[in-house]
Amino acid sequence: MTIPLSVPHLSGNEWKYIKECLDTEWVSSVGKYVDRFEKDIREYVGIRYSVACMNGTAALQIALSMAGVNPDDEVIVPTITFIAPVNVVRYLGAEPVFMDCDLYYNLDAEKTLDFIEKETVFQNGRVFNRKSGRRVAAIIPVHVFGNAVNLEPLLEPCKKRGIKVIEDAAESMGTRYSKGKLAGKHTGTAGDIGCYSFNGNKIITTGGGGVLVTGDETMADKMRYLTNQAKDDPVRYIHNEIGYNFRMTNLQAALGVAQLEELPKFLEIKKKNFRYYQKNIEKIPGLHLGEVPDYADNNHWMYTLQIDPVLYGHNREELMFVFSENGIQTRPVWYLNHLQRPYKNCLAYRVERAPRMLETTLNIPCSVNLTQENMDEVLRILKNV
Ligand SMILES: *Cc1c(COP(=O)(O)O)cnc(C)c1O
């Protein structure tokens, strides 16, 4: 591939900080960069507590167990998302309930409220699904492609019913709400716990890594305890609970500190490239660049090309093939999770929009180091296919 979909851009202090780890031999799961990365993240997103861990999926697993999700509980998840937040529900022995998406590929807030109001009953401070009889313990809104989920209408009703809100902000580092009650808040800091990922394809990377954030000190202490093997006495090795080795290494954190320094610049580039694509794609009949919500300042992590196959004359598969022939990596939206083999017997609530969004969307190259020539090449193919 000559133009990849989404790759890291390492042009800041990455070498310097990593070299320092090697020179000082602080390479493992303790070190000043782990502390500094946690501090930098919580200052950047504006929250009290942060716990670094080995990847975003591990962060989600810890978050769900902190939410008190038990075997046979239910957790509301979107059907359109990378599968990680769905799998973690099963890691805990719980059951996903799949929700449809809105215009921004995110969990549909209205339908979710509808589900909570019509399909559940509130008893003794807990909510139960009328059909299955199971407790609904949590919801995982995923800020898909960097688009902020419309969380404002969901937070109060969830809080009232004891449904914990675990934000999957893996793709949305840098996105913040700009309107309404959540104005000024970063995605990941509006619910009970937020999870970020720093995998290689995300807007900033640590190679592999994640961070948990919360405003609750007790919760933060417990998260640190669980990600670090649940050591009640670290000298005599007393463990009163079952912990995990989910820590981030100093090497990864060093990369993260350097990348976070670059994030403001990355955000500007992403926005500029979004506008360039948008301006030119709008001129092509049958094509449209997916809008972003007007209630948030978006990180524009991933660009979504929306195709009207009748007007355009080609469908998503044909277009993907032509791009591939030309050495350009594109990707359809993830296959709908309520149709995946491990989940096809789970509950799905009024999934109506998602199949169409899946059929008509193609993700186009969005890396920070995308050049003007790269974008012009993508546009040339779109015009001439
Ligand atoms: C990348 C991603 C994750 C998982 O993060 P890892 O660090 O790769 O484990 C979870 N949720 C979403 C939406 C993601 O895009």
Short mmCIF file of C-alpha atoms and ligand atoms in Angstrom, two decimals:
data_model
loop_
_atom_site.label_atom_id
_atom_site.label_comp_id
_atom_site.label_asym_id
_atom_site.label_seq_id
_atom_site.Cartn_x
_atom_site.Cartn_y
_atom_site.Cartn_z
CA MET A 1 0.00 0.00 0.00
CA THR A 2 1.36 3.42 -0.83
CA ILE A 3 -1.27 5.30 1.16
CA PRO A 4 -2.23 3.52 4.41
CA LEU A 5 -5.49 4.14 6.26
CA SER A 6 -4.21 5.32 9.63
CA VAL A 7 -0.59 5.08 10.78
CA PRO A 8 1.41 6.71 13.58
CA HIS A 9 3.28 9.98 13.17
CA LEU A 10 6.42 10.11 15.32
CA SER A 11 8.09 13.46 14.82
CA GLY A 12 8.42 14.93 18.31
CA ASN A 13 10.34 13.90 21.42
CA GLU A 14 9.69 10.16 21.02
CA TRP A 15 13.35 9.22 20.39
CA LYS A 16 14.60 11.42 23.19
CA TYR A 17 12.25 10.05 25.85
CA ILE A 18 12.63 6.42 24.78
CA LYS A 19 16.41 6.81 24.75
CA GLU A 20 16.26 8.15 28.27
CA CYS A 21 14.37 5.01 29.38
CA LEU A 22 17.04 2.83 27.77
CA ASP A 23 19.94 4.89 29.12
CA THR A 24 18.56 4.77 32.66
CA GLU A 25 17.36 1.16 32.28
CA TRP A 26 13.85 2.04 33.47
CA VAL A 27 12.03 0.03 30.81
CA SER A 28 9.38 -1.96 32.66
CA SER A 29 6.14 -1.25 34.46
CA VAL A 30 7.54 1.29 36.92
CA GLY A 31 9.17 4.61 36.05
CA LYS A 32 8.77 8.33 35.85
CA TYR A 33 7.16 8.27 32.41
CA VAL A 34 4.25 6.14 33.60
CA ASP A 35 3.52 8.70 36.33
CA ARG A 36 4.07 11.58 33.95
CA PHE A 37 1.86 10.12 31.23
CA GLU A 38 -0.96 9.59 33.73
CA LYS A 39 -0.56 13.16 34.96
CA ASP A 40 -0.38 14.63 31.45
CA ILE A 41 -3.50 12.73 30.39
CA ARG A 42 -5.57 13.83 33.39
CA GLU A 43 -4.47 17.43 32.95
CA TYR A 44 -5.23 17.32 29.23
CA VAL A 45 -8.73 15.87 29.56
CA GLY A 46 -9.45 17.65 32.84
CA ILE A 47 -10.20 14.89 35.33
CA ARG A 48 -8.97 14.00 38.81
CA TYR A 49 -7.68 10.44 38.41
CA SER A 50 -6.04 8.37 35.69
CA VAL A 51 -4.60 4.86 35.60
CA ALA A 52 -2.41 3.71 32.71
CA CYS A 53 -2.77 0.17 31.47
CA MET A 54 -1.57 -2.13 28.72
CA ASN A 55 -4.26 -1.42 26.14
CA GLY A 56 -7.73 -0.03 25.64
CA THR A 57 -9.41 -3.42 25.84
CA ALA A 58 -7.87 -4.11 29.26
CA ALA A 59 -9.00 -0.64 30.37
CA LEU A 60 -12.57 -1.48 29.33
CA GLN A 61 -12.46 -4.80 31.15
CA ILE A 62 -11.35 -3.13 34.38
CA ALA A 63 -13.94 -0.38 33.93
CA LEU A 64 -16.77 -2.87 33.53
CA SER A 65 -15.76 -4.83 36.58
CA MET A 66 -15.56 -1.54 38.52
CA ALA A 67 -19.10 -0.84 37.36
CA GLY A 68 -20.19 -3.92 39.28
CA VAL A 69 -21.11 -5.95 36.22
CA ASN A 70 -21.70 -9.54 37.28
CA PRO A 71 -22.28 -12.76 35.33
CA ASP A 72 -25.72 -12.74 33.67
CA ASP A 73 -26.12 -8.97 33.95
CA GLU A 74 -26.80 -7.05 30.75
CA VAL A 75 -24.73 -4.24 29.28
CA ILE A 76 -26.01 -1.92 26.55
CA VAL A 77 -23.55 -1.60 23.67
CA PRO A 78 -23.74 -0.21 20.12
CA THR A 79 -23.87 -2.66 17.23
CA ILE A 80 -21.52 -0.40 15.24
CA THR A 81 -18.14 -0.37 16.96
CA PHE A 82 -14.83 -2.15 16.91
CA ILE A 83 -15.68 -5.37 18.75
CA ALA A 84 -13.50 -4.82 21.88
CA PRO A 85 -16.18 -3.20 24.09
CA VAL A 86 -18.60 -6.01 23.17
CA ASN A 87 -16.11 -8.77 23.97
CA VAL A 88 -15.32 -7.35 27.42
CA VAL A 89 -18.98 -7.77 28.36
CA ARG A 90 -18.56 -11.49 27.75
CA TYR A 91 -15.17 -11.59 29.55
CA LEU A 92 -17.24 -10.79 32.66
CA GLY A 93 -19.85 -13.41 31.84
CA ALA A 94 -22.45 -10.74 31.10
CA GLU A 95 -24.69 -10.30 28.05
CA PRO A 96 -24.60 -7.46 25.54
CA VAL A 97 -27.82 -5.76 24.40
CA PHE A 98 -27.22 -4.16 21.01
CA MET A 99 -28.37 -0.67 20.09
CA ASP A 100 -28.81 0.98 16.73
CA CYS A 101 -26.65 3.91 15.61
CA ASP A 102 -27.46 7.54 14.93
CA LEU A 103 -26.33 9.72 12.00
CA TYR A 104 -22.81 9.87 13.42
CA TYR A 105 -22.36 6.06 13.73
CA ASN A 106 -22.84 6.38 17.50
CA LEU A 107 -25.20 4.62 19.84
CA ASP A 108 -28.63 6.23 19.26
CA ALA A 109 -29.51 8.15 22.43
CA GLU A 110 -33.24 8.34 21.67
CA LYS A 111 -33.61 4.63 21.06
CA THR A 112 -31.53 3.87 24.13
CA LEU A 113 -33.85 6.01 26.26
CA ASP A 114 -36.79 4.32 24.63
CA PHE A 115 -35.35 0.94 25.53
CA ILE A 116 -34.72 1.97 29.12
CA GLU A 117 -38.20 3.43 29.51
CA LYS A 118 -40.24 0.80 27.69
CA GLU A 119 -38.28 -2.40 28.06
CA THR A 120 -37.02 -2.24 31.64
CA VAL A 121 -38.51 -2.11 35.13
CA PHE A 122 -36.99 -0.37 38.15
CA GLN A 123 -37.05 -2.39 41.37
CA ASN A 124 -35.16 -1.84 44.63
CA GLY A 125 -32.71 0.56 43.04
CA ARG A 126 -31.93 -1.76 40.12
CA VAL A 127 -33.14 -2.02 36.56
CA PHE A 128 -34.27 -5.25 34.96
CA ASN A 129 -34.93 -6.09 31.35
CA ARG A 130 -38.64 -7.06 31.13
CA LYS A 131 -38.03 -9.69 28.48
CA SER A 132 -34.95 -11.44 29.84
CA GLY A 133 -35.38 -10.69 33.54
CA ARG A 134 -31.70 -9.79 33.74
CA ARG A 135 -30.32 -6.74 35.50
CA VAL A 136 -29.11 -3.94 33.20
CA ALA A 137 -25.88 -2.95 34.95
CA ALA A 138 -24.06 -0.64 32.56
CA ILE A 139 -23.92 1.02 29.19
CA ILE A 140 -20.86 1.50 26.99
CA PRO A 141 -21.29 4.51 24.71
CA VAL A 142 -18.50 4.33 22.11
CA HIS A 143 -17.39 7.64 20.58
CA VAL A 144 -17.13 6.10 17.12
CA PHE A 145 -14.52 7.56 14.72
CA GLY A 146 -13.97 10.40 17.22
CA ASN A 147 -17.59 11.61 17.07
CA ALA A 148 -18.91 12.48 20.54
CA VAL A 149 -21.91 10.39 21.58
CA ASN A 150 -25.02 12.43 22.36
CA LEU A 151 -24.64 11.67 26.06
CA GLU A 152 -26.49 14.57 27.65
CA PRO A 153 -29.99 13.01 27.50
CA LEU A 154 -28.67 9.66 28.75
CA LEU A 155 -26.67 10.59 31.84
CA GLU A 156 -29.51 11.51 34.22
CA PRO A 157 -31.82 8.59 33.37
CA CYS A 158 -28.90 6.16 33.74
CA LYS A 159 -27.78 7.66 37.03
CA LYS A 160 -31.33 7.53 38.41
CA ARG A 161 -31.50 3.83 37.64
CA GLY A 162 -28.01 2.86 38.72
CA ILE A 163 -26.84 2.07 35.18
CA LYS A 164 -23.11 2.85 35.12
CA VAL A 165 -21.86 4.79 32.10
CA ILE A 166 -18.52 3.49 30.82
CA GLU A 167 -17.32 5.66 27.95
CA ASP A 168 -15.23 3.99 25.28
CA ALA A 169 -13.22 7.01 24.14
CA ALA A 170 -10.58 4.85 22.44
CA GLU A 171 -11.01 6.75 19.18
CA SER A 172 -11.93 10.17 20.49
CA MET A 173 -8.93 11.52 22.42
CA GLY A 174 -9.09 15.28 21.83
CA THR A 175 -12.86 15.49 21.18
CA ARG A 176 -14.73 17.73 23.58
CA TYR A 177 -18.34 18.80 23.97
CA SER A 178 -19.02 22.39 22.98
CA LYS A 179 -22.75 22.81 23.68
CA GLY A 180 -25.28 22.05 26.38
CA LYS A 181 -24.62 20.82 29.89
CA LEU A 182 -21.50 18.92 28.87
CA ALA A 183 -19.87 21.92 27.14
CA GLY A 184 -16.14 21.96 27.83
CA LYS A 185 -15.98 18.30 28.84
CA HIS A 186 -13.71 15.89 26.98
CA THR A 187 -15.21 12.64 25.77
CA GLY A 188 -14.28 10.04 28.38
CA THR A 189 -14.93 12.42 31.29
CA ALA A 190 -18.72 12.74 31.18
CA GLY A 191 -19.73 9.30 32.48
CA ASP A 192 -18.57 7.25 35.47
CA ILE A 193 -15.37 5.91 33.89
CA GLY A 194 -13.65 6.71 30.59
CA CYS A 195 -11.28 4.48 28.62
CA TYR A 196 -8.73 5.64 26.05
CA SER A 197 -6.61 3.55 23.69
CA PHE A 198 -3.17 4.34 22.31
CA ASN A 199 -2.98 1.52 19.80
CA GLY A 200 -1.00 2.27 16.62
CA ASN A 201 -4.04 3.28 14.57
CA LYS A 202 -5.41 5.84 17.07
CA ILE A 203 -4.82 9.60 16.94
CA ILE A 204 -1.82 9.28 19.29
CA THR A 205 -0.04 6.04 20.12
CA THR A 206 2.10 4.32 22.74
CA GLY A 207 2.60 1.31 20.48
CA GLY A 208 -0.04 -0.38 22.59
CA GLY A 209 -1.63 1.15 25.64
CA GLY A 210 -4.67 2.51 27.39
CA VAL A 211 -5.70 4.83 30.20
CA LEU A 212 -8.66 4.70 32.56
CA VAL A 213 -10.02 7.99 33.90
CA THR A 214 -12.53 8.77 36.62
CA GLY A 215 -13.47 11.53 39.03
CA ASP A 216 -13.90 9.05 41.89
CA GLU A 217 -10.86 8.47 44.09
CA THR A 218 -12.00 5.16 45.59
CA MET A 219 -12.67 3.83 42.13
CA ALA A 220 -9.26 5.04 40.88
CA ASP A 221 -7.44 3.34 43.77
CA LYS A 222 -9.26 0.10 43.06
CA MET A 223 -8.47 0.32 39.34
CA ARG A 224 -4.77 0.72 40.10
CA TYR A 225 -4.93 -2.19 42.53
CA LEU A 226 -6.63 -4.48 40.01
CA THR A 227 -4.32 -3.61 37.09
CA ASN A 228 -1.32 -4.31 39.34
CA GLN A 229 -2.07 -7.89 40.49
CA ALA A 230 -4.20 -6.85 43.51
CA LYS A 231 -1.31 -6.54 45.93
CA ASP A 232 -2.61 -5.91 49.43
CA ASP A 233 0.89 -6.33 50.81
CA PRO A 234 3.43 -5.97 48.01
CA VAL A 235 6.29 -7.16 50.21
CA ARG A 236 4.74 -10.32 51.62
CA TYR A 237 2.59 -10.90 48.53
CA ILE A 238 -0.83 -10.87 50.12
CA HIS A 239 -3.68 -10.76 47.58
CA ASN A 240 -7.24 -10.40 48.81
CA GLU A 241 -8.70 -10.28 45.31
CA ILE A 242 -7.94 -11.62 41.87
CA GLY A 243 -5.90 -9.00 40.04
CA TYR A 244 -4.44 -8.64 36.57
CA ASN A 245 -1.10 -7.74 35.06
CA PHE A 246 -2.56 -4.94 32.96
CA ARG A 247 0.09 -2.28 33.57
CA MET A 248 1.68 0.00 31.00
CA THR A 249 5.48 -0.02 30.69
CA ASN A 250 7.72 3.02 31.09
CA LEU A 251 8.77 2.62 27.43
CA GLN A 252 5.18 2.83 26.24
CA ALA A 253 4.48 5.78 28.52
CA ALA A 254 7.57 7.62 27.24
CA LEU A 255 6.15 7.32 23.74
CA GLY A 256 2.80 8.51 25.06
CA VAL A 257 4.23 11.61 26.74
CA ALA A 258 5.92 12.63 23.49
CA GLN A 259 2.79 11.93 21.44
CA LEU A 260 0.52 13.89 23.77
CA GLU A 261 2.80 16.91 23.31
CA GLU A 262 2.02 16.69 19.58
CA LEU A 263 -1.74 16.17 19.93
CA PRO A 264 -2.82 19.84 19.55
CA LYS A 265 -0.89 19.97 16.27
CA PHE A 266 -2.38 16.64 15.14
CA LEU A 267 -5.89 17.92 15.86
CA GLU A 268 -5.33 20.95 13.65
CA ILE A 269 -4.00 18.83 10.80
CA LYS A 270 -6.90 16.39 11.08
CA LYS A 271 -9.40 19.25 10.94
CA LYS A 272 -7.67 20.92 8.01
CA ASN A 273 -7.56 17.64 6.05
CA PHE A 274 -11.20 16.95 6.89
CA ARG A 275 -12.18 20.30 5.40
CA TYR A 276 -10.07 19.73 2.30
CA TYR A 277 -11.62 16.31 1.66
CA GLN A 278 -15.08 17.69 2.41
CA LYS A 279 -14.81 20.66 0.05
CA ASN A 280 -13.75 18.43 -2.82
CA ILE A 281 -15.92 15.41 -2.14
CA GLU A 282 -19.07 17.54 -2.07
CA LYS A 283 -18.45 18.36 -5.74
CA ILE A 284 -18.82 14.70 -6.74
CA PRO A 285 -22.44 13.60 -7.30
CA GLY A 286 -23.42 10.69 -5.07
CA LEU A 287 -20.59 11.19 -2.56
CA HIS A 288 -20.60 12.92 0.81
CA LEU A 289 -18.16 13.17 3.68
CA GLY A 290 -19.82 12.10 6.95
CA GLU A 291 -20.77 15.10 9.09
CA VAL A 292 -19.68 15.45 12.69
CA PRO A 293 -22.01 16.39 15.57
CA ASP A 294 -22.52 20.16 16.03
CA TYR A 295 -22.46 19.81 19.84
CA ALA A 296 -18.78 18.87 19.98
CA ASP A 297 -15.38 19.94 18.75
CA ASN A 298 -14.32 16.81 16.91
CA ASN A 299 -10.90 15.18 16.75
CA HIS A 300 -11.68 14.01 13.18
CA TRP A 301 -9.84 10.77 13.84
CA MET A 302 -11.42 8.86 10.95
CA TYR A 303 -13.05 10.20 7.78
CA THR A 304 -16.19 8.50 6.54
CA LEU A 305 -17.01 8.59 2.86
CA GLN A 306 -20.74 8.09 2.36
CA ILE A 307 -21.78 6.66 -0.98
CA ASP A 308 -25.13 6.82 -2.76
CA PRO A 309 -24.47 3.89 -5.12
CA VAL A 310 -27.31 4.78 -7.52
CA LEU A 311 -26.26 8.40 -7.98
CA TYR A 312 -22.55 7.63 -7.89
CA GLY A 313 -22.73 4.56 -10.12
CA HIS A 314 -20.54 2.36 -7.92
CA ASN A 315 -21.06 0.72 -4.57
CA ARG A 316 -18.73 0.46 -1.60
CA GLU A 317 -17.20 -2.89 -2.61
CA GLU A 318 -16.38 -1.69 -6.13
CA LEU A 319 -14.84 1.49 -4.83
CA MET A 320 -12.80 -0.37 -2.22
CA PHE A 321 -11.47 -2.66 -4.97
CA VAL A 322 -10.42 0.27 -7.16
CA PHE A 323 -8.64 1.94 -4.23
CA SER A 324 -6.84 -1.30 -3.43
CA GLU A 325 -5.73 -1.68 -7.08
CA ASN A 326 -4.23 1.78 -6.76
CA GLY A 327 -2.36 1.01 -3.55
CA ILE A 328 -4.68 2.98 -1.31
CA GLN A 329 -5.97 1.39 1.87
CA THR A 330 -9.63 1.95 2.67
CA ARG A 331 -11.94 0.09 5.05
CA PRO A 332 -15.64 -0.54 5.43
CA VAL A 333 -17.22 0.10 8.81
CA TRP A 334 -16.90 -2.90 11.17
CA TYR A 335 -19.42 -5.65 10.54
CA LEU A 336 -22.50 -5.26 12.75
CA ASN A 337 -21.78 -6.87 16.09
CA HIS A 338 -25.29 -8.21 16.71
CA LEU A 339 -24.75 -10.39 13.62
CA GLN A 340 -21.31 -11.71 14.60
CA ARG A 341 -21.29 -15.42 15.37
CA PRO A 342 -20.67 -15.20 19.15
CA TYR A 343 -23.45 -12.60 19.53
CA LYS A 344 -26.11 -13.49 17.00
CA ASN A 345 -28.48 -14.83 19.64
CA CYS A 346 -28.23 -11.75 21.85
CA LEU A 347 -30.88 -9.07 22.14
CA ALA A 348 -30.77 -6.27 19.58
CA TYR A 349 -33.12 -3.35 20.03
CA ARG A 350 -34.66 -1.78 16.90
CA VAL A 351 -31.52 -1.92 14.77
CA GLU A 352 -32.75 -0.09 11.66
CA ARG A 353 -30.19 2.48 10.57
CA ALA A 354 -26.95 0.56 11.13
CA PRO A 355 -27.22 -1.88 8.18
CA ARG A 356 -27.60 1.02 5.74
CA MET A 357 -24.72 2.96 7.31
CA LEU A 358 -22.54 -0.14 7.00
CA GLU A 359 -23.46 -0.68 3.34
CA THR A 360 -22.79 2.89 2.21
CA THR A 361 -19.69 3.92 4.17
CA LEU A 362 -16.01 3.61 3.37
CA ASN A 363 -13.24 4.92 5.63
CA ILE A 364 -10.60 6.76 3.63
CA PRO A 365 -6.96 7.51 4.52
CA CYS A 366 -6.75 9.83 7.52
CA SER A 367 -3.22 9.63 8.98
CA VAL A 368 -1.75 12.81 10.41
CA ASN A 369 1.16 12.56 7.97
CA LEU A 370 -1.13 12.41 4.92
CA THR A 371 0.21 14.79 2.25
CA GLN A 372 -1.71 17.08 -0.06
CA GLU A 373 -0.65 14.75 -2.93
CA ASN A 374 -2.07 11.75 -1.04
CA MET A 375 -5.44 13.45 -0.63
CA ASP A 376 -5.43 14.59 -4.26
CA GLU A 377 -4.73 11.00 -5.33
CA VAL A 378 -7.71 9.76 -3.28
CA LEU A 379 -9.89 12.50 -4.81
CA ARG A 380 -8.64 11.75 -8.34
CA ILE A 381 -9.77 8.14 -7.96
CA LEU A 382 -13.13 9.20 -6.56
CA LYS A 383 -13.69 11.47 -9.56
CA ASN A 384 -12.47 9.07 -12.24
CA VAL A 385 -13.48 5.60 -11.10
C1 LIG B 1 -9.03 0.47 19.41
C2 LIG B 1 -10.31 0.36 20.10
C3 LIG B 1 -10.44 -0.34 21.30
C4 LIG B 1 -9.38 -1.23 21.86
O1 LIG B 1 -8.21 -0.63 22.17
P1 LIG B 1 -6.86 -1.49 22.17
O2 LIG B 1 -5.88 -0.54 22.75
O3 LIG B 1 -6.57 -1.83 20.74
O4 LIG B 1 -7.08 -2.69 23.02
C5 LIG B 1 -11.65 -0.33 21.95
N1 LIG B 1 -12.70 0.33 21.45
C6 LIG B 1 -12.63 1.00 20.29
C7 LIG B 1 -13.83 1.72 19.81
C8 LIG B 1 -11.44 1.03 19.56
O5 LIG B 1 -11.41 1.67 18.41
#
